[in-house]
PDB file of C-alpha atoms in Angstrom:
ATOM      1  CA  MET R   1      29.873  58.654  17.234  1.00  0.00           C
ATOM      2  CA  ARG R   2      30.312  59.283  20.948  1.00  0.00           C
ATOM      3  CA  HIS R   3      29.260  56.664  23.474  1.00  0.00           C
ATOM      4  CA  VAL R   4      26.377  57.526  25.742  1.00  0.00           C
ATOM      5  CA  SER R   5      27.064  58.125  29.436  1.00  0.00           C
ATOM      6  CA  LYS R   6      23.845  59.789  30.625  1.00  0.00           C
ATOM      7  CA  LYS R   7      21.294  57.079  29.911  1.00  0.00           C
ATOM      8  CA  LYS R   8      19.533  57.429  33.266  1.00  0.00           C
ATOM      9  CA  ALA R   9      18.973  61.156  32.789  1.00  0.00           C
ATOM     10  CA  VAL R  10      17.394  60.561  29.392  1.00  0.00           C
ATOM     11  CA  CYS R  11      15.098  57.833  30.725  1.00  0.00           C
ATOM     12  CA  PHE R  12      14.025  60.096  33.609  1.00  0.00           C
ATOM     13  CA  GLY R  13      13.125  62.829  31.138  1.00  0.00           C
ATOM     14  CA  LEU R  14      11.096  60.386  29.055  1.00  0.00           C
ATOM     15  CA  VAL R  15       9.174  59.136  32.079  1.00  0.00           C
ATOM     16  CA  ALA R  16       8.478  62.668  33.323  1.00  0.00           C
ATOM     17  CA  GLY R  17       7.249  63.781  29.917  1.00  0.00           C
ATOM     18  CA  SER R  18       5.014  60.746  29.542  1.00  0.00           C
ATOM     19  CA  LEU R  19       3.491  61.255  33.003  1.00  0.00           C
ATOM     20  CA  ILE R  20       2.388  64.759  32.004  1.00  0.00           C
ATOM     21  CA  LEU R  21       0.025  63.180  29.490  1.00  0.00           C
ATOM     22  CA  PHE R  22      -1.674  61.122  32.176  1.00  0.00           C
ATOM     23  CA  LEU R  23      -1.721  63.662  35.007  1.00  0.00           C
ATOM     24  CA  ARG R  24      -3.055  66.536  32.888  1.00  0.00           C
ATOM     25  CA  PRO R  25      -6.099  65.183  31.015  1.00  0.00           C
ATOM     26  CA  ASN R  26      -7.006  68.664  29.729  1.00  0.00           C
ATOM     27  CA  ASN R  27      -3.887  68.631  27.555  1.00  0.00           C
ATOM     28  CA  MET R  28      -5.613  66.657  24.847  1.00  0.00           C
ATOM     29  CA  PRO R  29      -4.887  67.117  21.140  1.00  0.00           C
ATOM     30  CA  ARG R  30      -6.602  70.048  19.447  1.00  0.00           C
ATOM     31  CA  GLN R  31      -8.555  68.889  16.420  1.00  0.00           C
ATOM     32  CA  ASN R  32      -7.695  71.851  14.206  1.00  0.00           C
ATOM     33  CA  TYR R  33      -7.117  69.942  10.964  1.00  0.00           C
ATOM     34  CA  GLU R  34      -8.615  67.181   8.856  1.00  0.00           C
ATOM     35  CA  TYR R  35      -7.546  63.672   9.772  1.00  0.00           C
ATOM     36  CA  ILE R  36      -8.176  59.982   9.202  1.00  0.00           C
ATOM     37  CA  LYS R  37     -10.406  58.680  11.971  1.00  0.00           C
ATOM     38  CA  LYS R  38      -9.087  55.894  14.145  1.00  0.00           C
ATOM     39  CA  GLU R  39     -11.599  53.362  12.839  1.00  0.00           C
ATOM     40  CA  SER R  40     -10.364  54.019   9.282  1.00  0.00           C
ATOM     41  CA  ILE R  41      -6.627  53.676   9.936  1.00  0.00           C
ATOM     42  CA  LEU R  42      -6.273  50.057   8.818  1.00  0.00           C
ATOM     43  CA  GLU R  43      -8.045  50.585   5.505  1.00  0.00           C
ATOM     44  CA  SER R  44      -5.873  53.652   4.829  1.00  0.00           C
ATOM     45  CA  LEU R  45      -2.594  51.707   5.127  1.00  0.00           C
ATOM     46  CA  LYS R  46      -0.993  50.350   1.979  1.00  0.00           C
ATOM     47  CA  VAL R  47       0.077  46.718   2.219  1.00  0.00           C
ATOM     48  CA  ALA R  48       3.669  46.611   0.977  1.00  0.00           C
ATOM     49  CA  GLN R  49       6.433  44.141   1.797  1.00  0.00           C
ATOM     50  CA  GLY R  50      10.109  44.641   1.061  1.00  0.00           C
ATOM     51  CA  PHE R  51      11.412  43.280  -2.229  1.00  0.00           C
ATOM     52  CA  ASN R  52      14.125  41.326  -0.415  1.00  0.00           C
ATOM     53  CA  PHE R  53      11.981  40.225   2.523  1.00  0.00           C
ATOM     54  CA  SER R  54      10.446  36.798   3.026  1.00  0.00           C
ATOM     55  CA  SER R  55       8.705  35.139   5.948  1.00  0.00           C
ATOM     56  CA  THR R  56       8.149  31.475   6.763  1.00  0.00           C
ATOM     57  CA  ALA R  57       5.133  32.221   8.965  1.00  0.00           C
ATOM     58  CA  LEU R  58       1.884  30.662   7.775  1.00  0.00           C
ATOM     59  CA  ALA R  59      -0.571  33.248   9.076  1.00  0.00           C
ATOM     60  CA  ASN R  60      -0.667  36.966   8.335  1.00  0.00           C
ATOM     61  CA  CYS R  61      -0.230  39.377  11.225  1.00  0.00           C
ATOM     62  CA  ASP R  62      -3.451  40.885  12.565  1.00  0.00           C
ATOM     63  CA  TYR R  63      -3.348  44.636  13.243  1.00  0.00           C
ATOM     64  CA  TYR R  64      -6.830  45.165  14.656  1.00  0.00           C
ATOM     65  CA  ASP R  65      -5.676  44.911  18.273  1.00  0.00           C
ATOM     66  CA  VAL R  66      -2.741  47.242  17.604  1.00  0.00           C
ATOM     67  CA  VAL R  67      -4.905  49.999  16.137  1.00  0.00           C
ATOM     68  CA  ASN R  68      -7.428  49.672  18.949  1.00  0.00           C
ATOM     69  CA  ASP R  69      -4.821  49.724  21.701  1.00  0.00           C
ATOM     70  CA  ASP R  70      -5.407  52.970  23.634  1.00  0.00           C
ATOM     71  CA  THR R  71      -2.419  52.635  25.937  1.00  0.00           C
ATOM     72  CA  SER R  72       0.585  54.942  25.775  1.00  0.00           C
ATOM     73  CA  LEU R  73       4.025  53.372  25.803  1.00  0.00           C
ATOM     74  CA  MET R  74       5.637  54.349  29.092  1.00  0.00           C
ATOM     75  CA  VAL R  75       9.401  54.674  28.942  1.00  0.00           C
ATOM     76  CA  GLY R  76      11.317  53.276  31.894  1.00  0.00           C
ATOM     77  CA  ASP R  77      13.466  50.231  32.481  1.00  0.00           C
ATOM     78  CA  LEU R  78      13.492  49.024  28.888  1.00  0.00           C
ATOM     79  CA  ASP R  79      17.144  48.007  28.516  1.00  0.00           C
ATOM     80  CA  GLY R  80      16.571  44.492  29.796  1.00  0.00           C
ATOM     81  CA  ASP R  81      13.808  44.042  27.253  1.00  0.00           C
ATOM     82  CA  LEU R  82      16.339  44.579  24.478  1.00  0.00           C
ATOM     83  CA  GLU R  83      19.158  42.527  25.949  1.00  0.00           C
ATOM     84  CA  GLU R  84      17.474  39.132  25.831  1.00  0.00           C
ATOM     85  CA  GLY R  85      15.250  37.496  23.261  1.00  0.00           C
ATOM     86  CA  HIS R  86      14.637  40.615  21.213  1.00  0.00           C
ATOM     87  CA  LYS R  87      15.343  38.874  17.856  1.00  0.00           C
ATOM     88  CA  ILE R  88      16.603  42.123  16.322  1.00  0.00           C
ATOM     89  CA  LYS R  89      19.004  41.367  13.485  1.00  0.00           C
ATOM     90  CA  GLU R  90      22.333  43.078  12.976  1.00  0.00           C
ATOM     91  CA  GLY R  91      21.749  46.469  11.410  1.00  0.00           C
ATOM     92  CA  GLY R  92      18.566  47.124  13.409  1.00  0.00           C
ATOM     93  CA  GLU R  93      16.221  44.942  11.343  1.00  0.00           C
ATOM     94  CA  TYR R  94      13.265  43.116  12.855  1.00  0.00           C
ATOM     95  CA  ALA R  95      10.325  41.022  11.682  1.00  0.00           C
ATOM     96  CA  PRO R  96       7.935  38.951  13.817  1.00  0.00           C
ATOM     97  CA  LEU R  97       8.408  35.187  13.606  1.00  0.00           C
ATOM     98  CA  GLU R  98       4.913  34.150  14.668  1.00  0.00           C
ATOM     99  CA  CYS R  99       3.117  35.842  11.762  1.00  0.00           C
ATOM    100  CA  LYS R 100       3.778  37.295   8.315  1.00  0.00           C
ATOM    101  CA  PRO R 101       3.908  41.126   8.449  1.00  0.00           C
ATOM    102  CA  LYS R 102       1.982  43.118   5.852  1.00  0.00           C
ATOM    103  CA  TYR R 103       4.252  46.151   6.043  1.00  0.00           C
ATOM    104  CA  SER R 104       7.990  46.707   5.484  1.00  0.00           C
ATOM    105  CA  THR R 105       9.302  50.067   6.648  1.00  0.00           C
ATOM    106  CA  ALA R 106      12.659  51.841   6.759  1.00  0.00           C
ATOM    107  CA  ILE R 107      13.028  54.433   9.527  1.00  0.00           C
ATOM    108  CA  ILE R 108      15.621  57.040   8.519  1.00  0.00           C
ATOM    109  CA  VAL R 109      17.182  59.239  11.201  1.00  0.00           C
ATOM    110  CA  PRO R 110      19.452  62.232  10.369  1.00  0.00           C
ATOM    111  CA  TYR R 111      22.031  62.588  13.121  1.00  0.00           C
ATOM    112  CA  ARG R 112      25.010  64.447  14.548  1.00  0.00           C
ATOM    113  CA  ASP R 113      26.312  64.979  18.107  1.00  0.00           C
ATOM    114  CA  ARG R 114      23.166  63.879  19.950  1.00  0.00           C
ATOM    115  CA  ALA R 115      24.292  60.592  21.471  1.00  0.00           C
ATOM    116  CA  GLU R 116      22.000  60.831  24.513  1.00  0.00           C
ATOM    117  CA  HIS R 117      18.958  61.354  22.327  1.00  0.00           C
ATOM    118  CA  LEU R 118      19.989  58.541  19.992  1.00  0.00           C
ATOM    119  CA  ARG R 119      20.312  56.063  22.843  1.00  0.00           C
ATOM    120  CA  GLY R 120      16.870  56.948  24.200  1.00  0.00           C
ATOM    121  CA  PHE R 121      15.426  56.864  20.684  1.00  0.00           C
ATOM    122  CA  LEU R 122      16.753  53.393  19.841  1.00  0.00           C
ATOM    123  CA  VAL R 123      15.573  51.790  23.081  1.00  0.00           C
ATOM    124  CA  HIS R 124      12.128  53.351  22.820  1.00  0.00           C
ATOM    125  CA  MET R 125      11.641  52.711  19.108  1.00  0.00           C
ATOM    126  CA  HIS R 126      12.604  49.038  19.105  1.00  0.00           C
ATOM    127  CA  THR R 127      10.297  48.411  22.055  1.00  0.00           C
ATOM    128  CA  PHE R 128       7.494  50.330  20.338  1.00  0.00           C
ATOM    129  CA  LEU R 129       7.907  48.949  16.816  1.00  0.00           C
ATOM    130  CA  ARG R 130       8.172  45.279  17.787  1.00  0.00           C
ATOM    131  CA  ARG R 131       4.730  45.545  19.369  1.00  0.00           C
ATOM    132  CA  GLN R 132       3.272  46.658  16.032  1.00  0.00           C
ATOM    133  CA  HIS R 133       4.130  43.378  14.231  1.00  0.00           C
ATOM    134  CA  ILE R 134       5.780  45.061  11.251  1.00  0.00           C
ATOM    135  CA  HIS R 135       9.009  44.383   9.375  1.00  0.00           C
ATOM    136  CA  TYR R 136      11.352  47.342   9.824  1.00  0.00           C
ATOM    137  CA  ARG R 137      14.938  48.545   9.842  1.00  0.00           C
ATOM    138  CA  ILE R 138      16.425  51.662  11.446  1.00  0.00           C
ATOM    139  CA  TYR R 139      18.983  53.680   9.473  1.00  0.00           C
ATOM    140  CA  VAL R 140      20.968  56.386  11.272  1.00  0.00           C
ATOM    141  CA  VAL R 141      22.719  58.716   8.820  1.00  0.00           C
ATOM    142  CA  GLU R 142      25.450  60.729  10.537  1.00  0.00           C
ATOM    143  CA  GLN R 143      27.113  63.851   9.156  1.00  0.00           C
ATOM    144  CA  VAL R 144      30.752  63.570  10.261  1.00  0.00           C
ATOM    145  CA  ASP R 145      32.203  66.659   8.558  1.00  0.00           C
ATOM    146  CA  THR R 146      32.373  70.146  10.076  1.00  0.00           C
ATOM    147  CA  HIS R 147      29.912  71.819   7.700  1.00  0.00           C
ATOM    148  CA  PRO R 148      26.609  73.137   9.091  1.00  0.00           C
ATOM    149  CA  PHE R 149      24.079  70.366   9.634  1.00  0.00           C
ATOM    150  CA  ASN R 150      22.132  69.329   6.528  1.00  0.00           C
ATOM    151  CA  ARG R 151      19.137  67.310   7.706  1.00  0.00           C
ATOM    152  CA  ALA R 152      17.458  66.964   4.309  1.00  0.00           C
ATOM    153  CA  LYS R 153      20.579  65.708   2.553  1.00  0.00           C
ATOM    154  CA  LEU R 154      21.077  63.064   5.239  1.00  0.00           C
ATOM    155  CA  LEU R 155      17.486  61.941   4.707  1.00  0.00           C
ATOM    156  CA  ASN R 156      18.160  61.631   0.972  1.00  0.00           C
ATOM    157  CA  VAL R 157      21.199  59.459   1.680  1.00  0.00           C
ATOM    158  CA  GLY R 158      19.209  57.210   4.014  1.00  0.00           C
ATOM    159  CA  ALA R 159      16.285  57.021   1.595  1.00  0.00           C
ATOM    160  CA  LYS R 160      18.614  55.981  -1.215  1.00  0.00           C
ATOM    161  CA  ALA R 161      20.106  53.192   0.926  1.00  0.00           C
ATOM    162  CA  ALA R 162      16.674  51.985   2.054  1.00  0.00           C
ATOM    163  CA  MET R 163      15.227  51.991  -1.463  1.00  0.00           C
ATOM    164  CA  ASN R 164      18.257  50.070  -2.746  1.00  0.00           C
ATOM    165  CA  ALA R 165      17.537  47.509  -0.014  1.00  0.00           C
ATOM    166  CA  GLY R 166      13.972  47.134  -1.298  1.00  0.00           C
ATOM    167  CA  TYR R 167      11.948  48.998   1.342  1.00  0.00           C
ATOM    168  CA  PRO R 168       8.652  50.286  -0.133  1.00  0.00           C
ATOM    169  CA  CYS R 169       7.888  52.635   2.774  1.00  0.00           C
ATOM    170  CA  LEU R 170      10.136  55.361   4.200  1.00  0.00           C
ATOM    171  CA  ILE R 171       9.671  57.129   7.513  1.00  0.00           C
ATOM    172  CA  LEU R 172      11.761  60.287   7.847  1.00  0.00           C
ATOM    173  CA  HIS R 173      12.297  60.641  11.581  1.00  0.00           C
ATOM    174  CA  ASP R 174      13.907  63.267  13.841  1.00  0.00           C
ATOM    175  CA  VAL R 175      15.926  61.673  16.645  1.00  0.00           C
ATOM    176  CA  ASP R 176      14.233  63.696  19.400  1.00  0.00           C
ATOM    177  CA  LEU R 177      10.656  62.571  18.695  1.00  0.00           C
ATOM    178  CA  LEU R 178       9.190  59.450  20.313  1.00  0.00           C
ATOM    179  CA  PRO R 179       5.731  58.043  19.454  1.00  0.00           C
ATOM    180  CA  LEU R 180       3.441  57.359  22.401  1.00  0.00           C
ATOM    181  CA  LYS R 181       0.439  55.538  20.913  1.00  0.00           C
ATOM    182  CA  LEU R 182       0.797  52.022  19.486  1.00  0.00           C
ATOM    183  CA  ALA R 183      -2.121  52.717  17.134  1.00  0.00           C
ATOM    184  CA  ASN R 184       0.193  55.076  15.219  1.00  0.00           C
ATOM    185  CA  ILE R 185       1.361  52.249  12.969  1.00  0.00           C
ATOM    186  CA  TYR R 186       4.731  52.789  11.290  1.00  0.00           C
ATOM    187  CA  ALA R 187       3.565  51.961   7.789  1.00  0.00           C
ATOM    188  CA  CYS R 188       2.709  54.084   4.766  1.00  0.00           C
ATOM    189  CA  THR R 189      -0.662  55.302   3.620  1.00  0.00           C
ATOM    190  CA  SER R 190      -1.425  55.893  -0.050  1.00  0.00           C
ATOM    191  CA  LEU R 191      -0.700  59.589   0.538  1.00  0.00           C
ATOM    192  CA  PRO R 192       2.313  61.045   2.386  1.00  0.00           C
ATOM    193  CA  ARG R 193       1.482  61.243   6.087  1.00  0.00           C
ATOM    194  CA  HIS R 194       2.526  63.772   8.703  1.00  0.00           C
ATOM    195  CA  MET R 195       2.818  61.425  11.676  1.00  0.00           C
ATOM    196  CA  SER R 196       3.919  63.803  14.463  1.00  0.00           C
ATOM    197  CA  SER R 197       1.114  66.355  14.326  1.00  0.00           C
ATOM    198  CA  ASN R 198       0.646  66.354  18.118  1.00  0.00           C
ATOM    199  CA  THR R 199       3.518  66.943  20.534  1.00  0.00           C
ATOM    200  CA  TYR R 200       3.169  67.972  24.153  1.00  0.00           C
ATOM    201  CA  LYS R 201       5.754  70.801  23.921  1.00  0.00           C
ATOM    202  CA  LEU R 202       3.613  72.393  21.216  1.00  0.00           C
ATOM    203  CA  ARG R 203       0.543  72.009  23.476  1.00  0.00           C
ATOM    204  CA  PHE R 204      -0.785  69.429  21.020  1.00  0.00           C
ATOM    205  CA  MET R 205      -1.376  72.167  18.457  1.00  0.00           C
ATOM    206  CA  LEU R 206      -0.361  72.040  14.821  1.00  0.00           C
ATOM    207  CA  PRO R 207       1.745  75.229  14.401  1.00  0.00           C
ATOM    208  CA  TYR R 208       0.554  75.790  10.828  1.00  0.00           C
ATOM    209  CA  HIS R 209      -1.363  73.753   8.282  1.00  0.00           C
ATOM    210  CA  ASN R 210       1.527  73.291   5.839  1.00  0.00           C
ATOM    211  CA  GLN R 211       3.848  71.824   8.442  1.00  0.00           C
ATOM    212  CA  LEU R 212       5.375  68.562   7.215  1.00  0.00           C
ATOM    213  CA  GLY R 213       8.248  67.996   9.610  1.00  0.00           C
ATOM    214  CA  GLY R 214       9.318  65.858  12.537  1.00  0.00           C
ATOM    215  CA  VAL R 215       8.115  62.427  11.402  1.00  0.00           C
ATOM    216  CA  ILE R 216       6.849  61.804   7.859  1.00  0.00           C
ATOM    217  CA  ALA R 217       5.781  58.542   6.208  1.00  0.00           C
ATOM    218  CA  ILE R 218       6.035  58.399   2.419  1.00  0.00           C
ATOM    219  CA  LEU R 219       6.055  55.597  -0.134  1.00  0.00           C
ATOM    220  CA  SER R 220       9.425  55.065  -1.816  1.00  0.00           C
ATOM    221  CA  GLU R 221       7.806  55.514  -5.223  1.00  0.00           C
ATOM    222  CA  ASP R 222       6.415  58.889  -4.138  1.00  0.00           C
ATOM    223  CA  TYR R 223       9.754  59.985  -2.680  1.00  0.00           C
ATOM    224  CA  LYS R 224      11.284  59.310  -6.073  1.00  0.00           C
ATOM    225  CA  ALA R 225       8.415  61.122  -7.804  1.00  0.00           C
ATOM    226  CA  ILE R 226       9.107  64.339  -5.858  1.00  0.00           C
ATOM    227  CA  ASN R 227      12.891  63.949  -6.360  1.00  0.00           C
ATOM    228  CA  GLY R 228      13.427  63.552  -2.625  1.00  0.00           C
ATOM    229  CA  MET R 229      14.349  66.617  -0.586  1.00  0.00           C
ATOM    230  CA  SER R 230      16.581  69.587  -1.314  1.00  0.00           C
ATOM    231  CA  ASN R 231      20.326  69.157  -0.682  1.00  0.00           C
ATOM    232  CA  LYS R 232      20.945  72.878  -0.158  1.00  0.00           C
ATOM    233  CA  TYR R 233      19.627  73.519   3.357  1.00  0.00           C
ATOM    234  CA  TYR R 234      22.836  73.767   5.383  1.00  0.00           C
ATOM    235  CA  GLY R 235      22.335  75.020   8.935  1.00  0.00           C
ATOM    236  CA  THR R 236      18.926  76.529   8.220  1.00  0.00           C
ATOM    237  CA  SER R 237      15.265  75.627   8.362  1.00  0.00           C
ATOM    238  CA  GLY R 238      13.033  75.418   5.329  1.00  0.00           C
ATOM    239  CA  ASP R 239      13.566  71.832   4.221  1.00  0.00           C
ATOM    240  CA  ASN R 240      10.180  70.792   5.644  1.00  0.00           C
ATOM    241  CA  ASP R 241       8.346  73.514   3.721  1.00  0.00           C
ATOM    242  CA  ASP R 242      10.295  72.546   0.612  1.00  0.00           C
ATOM    243  CA  LEU R 243       9.093  68.962   1.089  1.00  0.00           C
ATOM    244  CA  PHE R 244       5.492  70.102   1.541  1.00  0.00           C
ATOM    245  CA  PHE R 245       5.493  72.061  -1.708  1.00  0.00           C
ATOM    246  CA  ARG R 246       7.132  69.175  -3.588  1.00  0.00           C
ATOM    247  CA  VAL R 247       4.320  66.930  -2.377  1.00  0.00           C
ATOM    248  CA  GLU R 248       1.680  69.496  -3.363  1.00  0.00           C
ATOM    249  CA  ALA R 249       3.266  70.075  -6.789  1.00  0.00           C
ATOM    250  CA  ASN R 250       2.861  66.359  -7.557  1.00  0.00           C
ATOM    251  CA  ASN R 251      -0.818  66.380  -6.524  1.00  0.00           C
ATOM    252  CA  LEU R 252      -0.086  63.976  -3.688  1.00  0.00           C
ATOM    253  CA  LYS R 253      -1.480  66.164  -0.901  1.00  0.00           C
ATOM    254  CA  MET R 254      -0.874  64.789   2.579  1.00  0.00           C
ATOM    255  CA  CYS R 255      -2.836  63.188   5.389  1.00  0.00           C
ATOM    256  CA  ARG R 256      -2.750  62.827   9.162  1.00  0.00           C
ATOM    257  CA  PHE R 257      -4.155  60.321  11.633  1.00  0.00           C
ATOM    258  CA  ASP R 258      -6.589  61.039  14.441  1.00  0.00           C
ATOM    259  CA  PRO R 259      -4.887  63.491  16.860  1.00  0.00           C
ATOM    260  CA  THR R 260      -5.447  61.077  19.753  1.00  0.00           C
ATOM    261  CA  VAL R 261      -3.167  58.664  17.867  1.00  0.00           C
ATOM    262  CA  SER R 262      -0.490  61.070  16.565  1.00  0.00           C
ATOM    263  CA  MET R 263       0.979  61.913  19.975  1.00  0.00           C
ATOM    264  CA  TYR R 264       4.743  62.340  20.439  1.00  0.00           C
ATOM    265  CA  HIS R 265       7.188  63.147  23.198  1.00  0.00           C
ATOM    266  CA  ILE R 266       9.966  65.623  22.360  1.00  0.00           C
ATOM    267  CA  LEU R 267      13.436  65.054  23.813  1.00  0.00           C
ATOM    268  CA  SER R 268      14.628  68.626  23.103  1.00  0.00           C
ATOM    269  CA  SER R 269      16.631  69.844  26.066  1.00  0.00           C
ATOM    270  CA  ASP R 270      16.167  73.615  25.855  1.00  0.00           C
ATOM    271  CA  GLY R 271      12.479  73.504  26.741  1.00  0.00           C
ATOM    272  CA  SER R 272      11.416  75.725  23.843  1.00  0.00           C
ATOM    273  CA  VAL R 273      10.053  74.940  20.415  1.00  0.00           C
ATOM    274  CA  GLU R 274       9.532  77.577  17.734  1.00  0.00           C
ATOM    275  CA  ILE R 275       8.313  76.613  14.286  1.00  0.00           C
ATOM    276  CA  LYS R 276       7.604  79.187  11.604  1.00  0.00           C
ATOM    277  CA  PRO R 277       6.616  78.691   7.971  1.00  0.00           C
ATOM    278  CA  LEU R 278       8.793  80.070   5.196  1.00  0.00           C
ATOM    279  CA  LYS R 279       7.528  83.147   3.402  1.00  0.00           C
ATOM    280  CA  GLU R 280       8.685  82.106  -0.074  1.00  0.00           C
ATOM    281  CA  GLU R 281       6.065  81.429  -2.720  1.00  0.00           C
ATOM    282  CA  PRO R 282       5.312  77.758  -3.571  1.00  0.00           C
ATOM    283  CA  GLY R 283       6.394  78.387  -7.162  1.00  0.00           C
ATOM    284  CA  ILE R 284       9.989  78.855  -6.032  1.00  0.00           C
ATOM    285  CA  PHE R 285      10.091  75.330  -4.630  1.00  0.00           C
ATOM    286  CA  LYS R 286       8.383  73.889  -7.703  1.00  0.00           C
ATOM    287  CA  ASP R 287      10.957  75.479 -10.008  1.00  0.00           C
ATOM    288  CA  LEU R 288      13.820  74.033  -7.966  1.00  0.00           C
ATOM    289  CA  MET R 289      12.342  70.558  -7.487  1.00  0.00           C
ATOM    290  CA  TRP R 290      13.955  68.944 -10.532  1.00  0.00           C
ATOM    291  CA  LYS R 291      17.173  70.934 -10.210  1.00  0.00           C
ATOM    292  CA  ASP R 292      17.948  69.799  -6.675  1.00  0.00           C
ATOM    293  CA  GLY R 293      17.222  66.510  -4.922  1.00  0.00           C
ATOM    294  CA  LEU R 294      17.865  62.802  -5.398  1.00  0.00           C
ATOM    295  CA  ASN R 295      19.041  63.387  -8.963  1.00  0.00           C
ATOM    296  CA  THR R 296      21.798  65.786  -7.799  1.00  0.00           C
ATOM    297  CA  LEU R 297      22.761  63.991  -4.573  1.00  0.00           C
ATOM    298  CA  GLU R 298      26.538  63.989  -4.036  1.00  0.00           C
ATOM    299  CA  TYR R 299      28.394  62.950  -0.892  1.00  0.00           C
ATOM    300  CA  THR R 300      31.315  60.874   0.339  1.00  0.00           C
ATOM    301  CA  GLU R 301      30.489  57.712   2.264  1.00  0.00           C
ATOM    302  CA  VAL R 302      32.998  57.432   5.099  1.00  0.00           C
ATOM    303  CA  ALA R 303      31.730  54.108   6.463  1.00  0.00           C
ATOM    304  CA  THR R 304      28.654  51.955   6.944  1.00  0.00           C
ATOM    305  CA  VAL R 305      28.519  49.863  10.113  1.00  0.00           C
ATOM    306  CA  LEU R 306      25.868  47.317  11.081  1.00  0.00           C
ATOM    307  CA  HIS R 307      25.306  47.864  14.805  1.00  0.00           C
ATOM    308  CA  PRO R 308      23.033  45.579  16.854  1.00  0.00           C
ATOM    309  CA  LEU R 309      20.236  48.183  16.912  1.00  0.00           C
ATOM    310  CA  PHE R 310      20.752  50.221  13.722  1.00  0.00           C
ATOM    311  CA  THR R 311      22.525  50.611  10.404  1.00  0.00           C
ATOM    312  CA  HIS R 312      25.007  53.456  10.802  1.00  0.00           C
ATOM    313  CA  ILE R 313      25.852  55.387   7.625  1.00  0.00           C
ATOM    314  CA  MET R 314      28.569  58.024   8.085  1.00  0.00           C
ATOM    315  CA  ILE R 315      29.068  60.628   5.367  1.00  0.00           C
ATOM    316  CA  ASP R 316      30.830  63.841   4.419  1.00  0.00           C
ATOM    317  CA  THR R 317      28.344  66.158   2.776  1.00  0.00           C
TER     318      THR R 317
END
């Protein structure tokens, strides 16, 4: 993985994008889909701690103030915040010491050749997640071969590692998406959740109802039940639609939070975002679900390195 040399440029872009939200109040999320209201978020979350996690804290963490925090996380001079007293363990794992967290979450990031985005992502996410009082770990799964990028397969690899480590909740996370609202708690609901339904580059509109991409929270047991994601999407879109139909085929449906909570900043550099649904029939995905996924996952692990801010899994696909 290349070292990052343009950190200031990334931070400037994050600040500029965040300011748009405050200076243009008319750019509010469009409520064009069903969602869980803000006052019902806490009751919708499933309490689940990691199998290998323990805490010596006497009191449970309280999430009422987090869910009712209406502030947006501004991105600026955050490096110093991570350099001292951050209590992040090697491999990018964190848990609050002052209280016992109710939620254990693995954030899985598919990655290749986007070092600037990764740096901005890690700084932002650790600052954001530590304020939510959850137990979490960030996995970055990098494709190091020269084949076309296979996002879904990398997510399967990360999910497998996280489930083996005992994490009950998986969050499948693109590296160029940054959450803005602290109330968007990084924990799983009983149903799979599309977390990034509102992004400013999409004018806070959901492109189409079946969209299940960007950032998705799903219980480990449900990810196993749908056989993960397809391993066959090299250099092409369609893996998100495949995931949606796998979820639907298992009668899991999906949910979203209040659009005022599900707000994200996109780090994409080309200034354009185009998302189109696949035209294939759902039955095609259902037929392939048990022929392609976690049960057919094959790859070569090149190395796994525990960095200060993340667990880095490098593979040949």
